[in-house]
């Protein structure tokens, strides 16, 4: 490719007229092939309360359904969607803990650590803990939840802990 470079000033002998002369410069240009479009599919799921409040009727609780049907039961109708996306993010409303130090509030949710299998068996790769139930069982409940998620490589996001992952 060619382009015109910086002009050189040139004046005639009488000093009356000035004309600009441009140098022609040849510059090699590398032609690159266009990069293919990339598409990423992210599924974002609302509140997933994977446990129960201790004041709820146990016979009708999530815990009882887990015992009867196993972890795959709860998200089976959306598992094919989660399997086909690149990333699924759910809002985890509650804790995975055995702690009994319940905070004083109307509803406080917890489930045993094995309830994380509801997520992993359904292709949920990440959760957010930035909600009003992540401290239902205090700092201990939150730490237990973090450890449970980390142990099974479920990404977690909080106010000061963003999800960073490669897809």
XYZ file of C-alpha atoms in Angstrom:
167
model
C 0.000 0.000 0.000
C 1.135 3.546 -0.585
C 0.436 6.752 1.217
C 1.687 10.299 1.051
C 4.165 11.224 3.752
C 4.837 14.533 5.507
C 5.122 17.388 3.045
C 8.445 19.014 2.249
C 8.400 22.765 1.859
C 9.866 24.011 -1.422
C 10.138 27.619 -2.446
C 11.214 29.164 -5.744
C 14.179 31.442 -6.134
C 12.169 34.652 -6.010
C 10.690 33.627 -2.647
C 7.223 34.595 -3.818
C 5.506 31.189 -4.095
C 5.836 28.068 -2.049
C 4.626 24.634 -3.075
C 4.425 21.459 -1.103
C 6.004 18.327 -2.444
C 4.956 14.986 -0.963
C 7.165 11.930 -0.840
C 5.474 8.692 -1.782
C 6.187 5.925 0.729
C 5.420 2.234 0.244
C 4.411 0.434 3.436
C 3.761 -3.317 3.556
C 0.360 -4.181 5.064
C -0.287 -7.616 6.493
C -3.713 -8.942 5.630
C -5.208 -10.925 8.482
C -8.064 -13.339 8.336
C -11.102 -12.239 10.300
C -11.563 -14.006 13.620
C -14.681 -16.175 13.868
C -17.545 -14.916 16.004
C -17.635 -16.359 19.487
C -20.897 -17.006 21.281
C -21.166 -17.677 25.010
C -24.392 -18.827 26.616
C -24.938 -18.061 30.290
C -27.974 -19.236 32.259
C -28.794 -17.193 35.338
C -31.125 -18.798 37.865
C -33.013 -17.031 40.626
C -33.369 -18.109 44.237
C -32.350 -21.687 44.985
C -33.137 -22.463 48.606
C -31.433 -25.812 49.084
C -32.497 -26.655 52.590
C -35.228 -25.676 54.968
C -36.060 -23.541 57.960
C -36.065 -25.496 61.210
C -39.647 -24.374 61.908
C -41.056 -25.863 58.684
C -42.893 -29.186 58.596
C -40.183 -31.739 57.872
C -42.460 -34.127 55.965
C -43.041 -31.465 53.290
C -39.534 -29.983 53.379
C -36.853 -29.996 50.709
C -34.846 -32.234 53.023
C -37.544 -34.924 52.974
C -37.784 -34.745 49.172
C -33.990 -35.028 48.930
C -34.033 -38.195 51.057
C -36.821 -39.681 48.952
C -35.730 -38.612 45.434
C -32.010 -37.784 45.505
C -30.167 -34.685 44.276
C -31.091 -34.989 40.582
C -34.800 -34.562 41.331
C -34.833 -30.811 41.952
C -33.442 -29.396 38.711
C -34.197 -32.291 36.364
C -36.540 -30.202 34.198
C -33.829 -27.641 33.421
C -30.748 -29.865 33.455
C -30.666 -30.148 29.652
C -30.559 -26.347 29.413
C -27.767 -26.124 31.971
C -25.860 -28.923 30.233
C -25.926 -27.064 26.920
C -24.907 -23.617 28.180
C -21.358 -22.456 28.896
C -22.011 -21.289 32.447
C -24.923 -21.542 34.871
C -25.107 -19.137 37.805
C -27.676 -19.661 40.581
C -28.561 -17.499 43.575
C -27.928 -19.780 46.554
C -30.400 -18.714 49.247
C -29.168 -20.418 52.388
C -26.196 -22.279 53.753
C -24.637 -25.727 53.649
C -23.819 -26.241 57.310
C -24.416 -28.327 60.408
C -24.207 -25.239 62.604
C -27.039 -24.703 65.081
C -26.241 -21.014 65.626
C -29.275 -19.669 63.783
C -29.559 -15.893 63.500
C -32.691 -14.287 64.900
C -34.867 -13.745 61.831
C -38.183 -14.999 60.499
C -36.697 -17.503 58.046
C -33.214 -18.989 58.195
C -32.302 -21.651 55.654
C -29.722 -24.392 55.784
C -29.116 -27.788 54.323
C -26.476 -30.429 54.949
C -23.288 -30.148 52.918
C -24.353 -33.011 50.650
C -27.106 -30.776 49.230
C -24.404 -29.184 47.050
C -24.968 -32.306 44.897
C -28.240 -30.725 43.767
C -26.088 -28.156 41.972
C -23.306 -30.390 40.707
C -25.645 -33.107 39.405
C -27.505 -30.507 37.349
C -24.583 -28.679 35.723
C -24.739 -25.558 37.891
C -21.144 -24.350 37.832
C -21.432 -21.222 39.955
C -23.517 -19.499 42.617
C -23.858 -16.096 44.149
C -23.860 -15.755 47.909
C -24.637 -12.031 47.769
C -28.104 -12.276 49.280
C -30.060 -12.034 52.517
C -29.698 -15.717 53.512
C -25.950 -16.355 53.213
C -25.479 -15.470 56.899
C -28.533 -17.311 58.241
C -26.198 -19.376 60.427
C -23.639 -16.657 61.055
C -20.043 -16.559 59.931
C -19.662 -20.301 60.614
C -22.518 -21.154 58.273
C -21.095 -18.937 55.533
C -17.587 -20.382 55.940
C -18.976 -23.947 55.803
C -20.873 -23.041 52.628
C -17.783 -21.501 50.999
C -15.689 -24.562 51.832
C -18.343 -26.971 50.532
C -18.584 -25.084 47.241
C -14.810 -24.739 46.897
C -14.248 -28.446 47.616
C -16.460 -29.370 44.652
C -15.190 -26.582 42.366
C -18.489 -24.705 42.315
C -17.520 -21.108 41.644
C -18.927 -18.608 44.124
C -19.441 -14.900 43.917
C -19.919 -12.439 46.732
C -19.747 -8.666 47.041
C -15.944 -8.708 47.325
C -15.333 -12.011 45.538
C -16.234 -11.877 41.820
C -16.311 -14.960 39.617
C -13.372 -15.090 37.252
C -13.328 -18.059 34.917
C -12.337 -19.000 31.415
C -14.949 -20.374 29.052
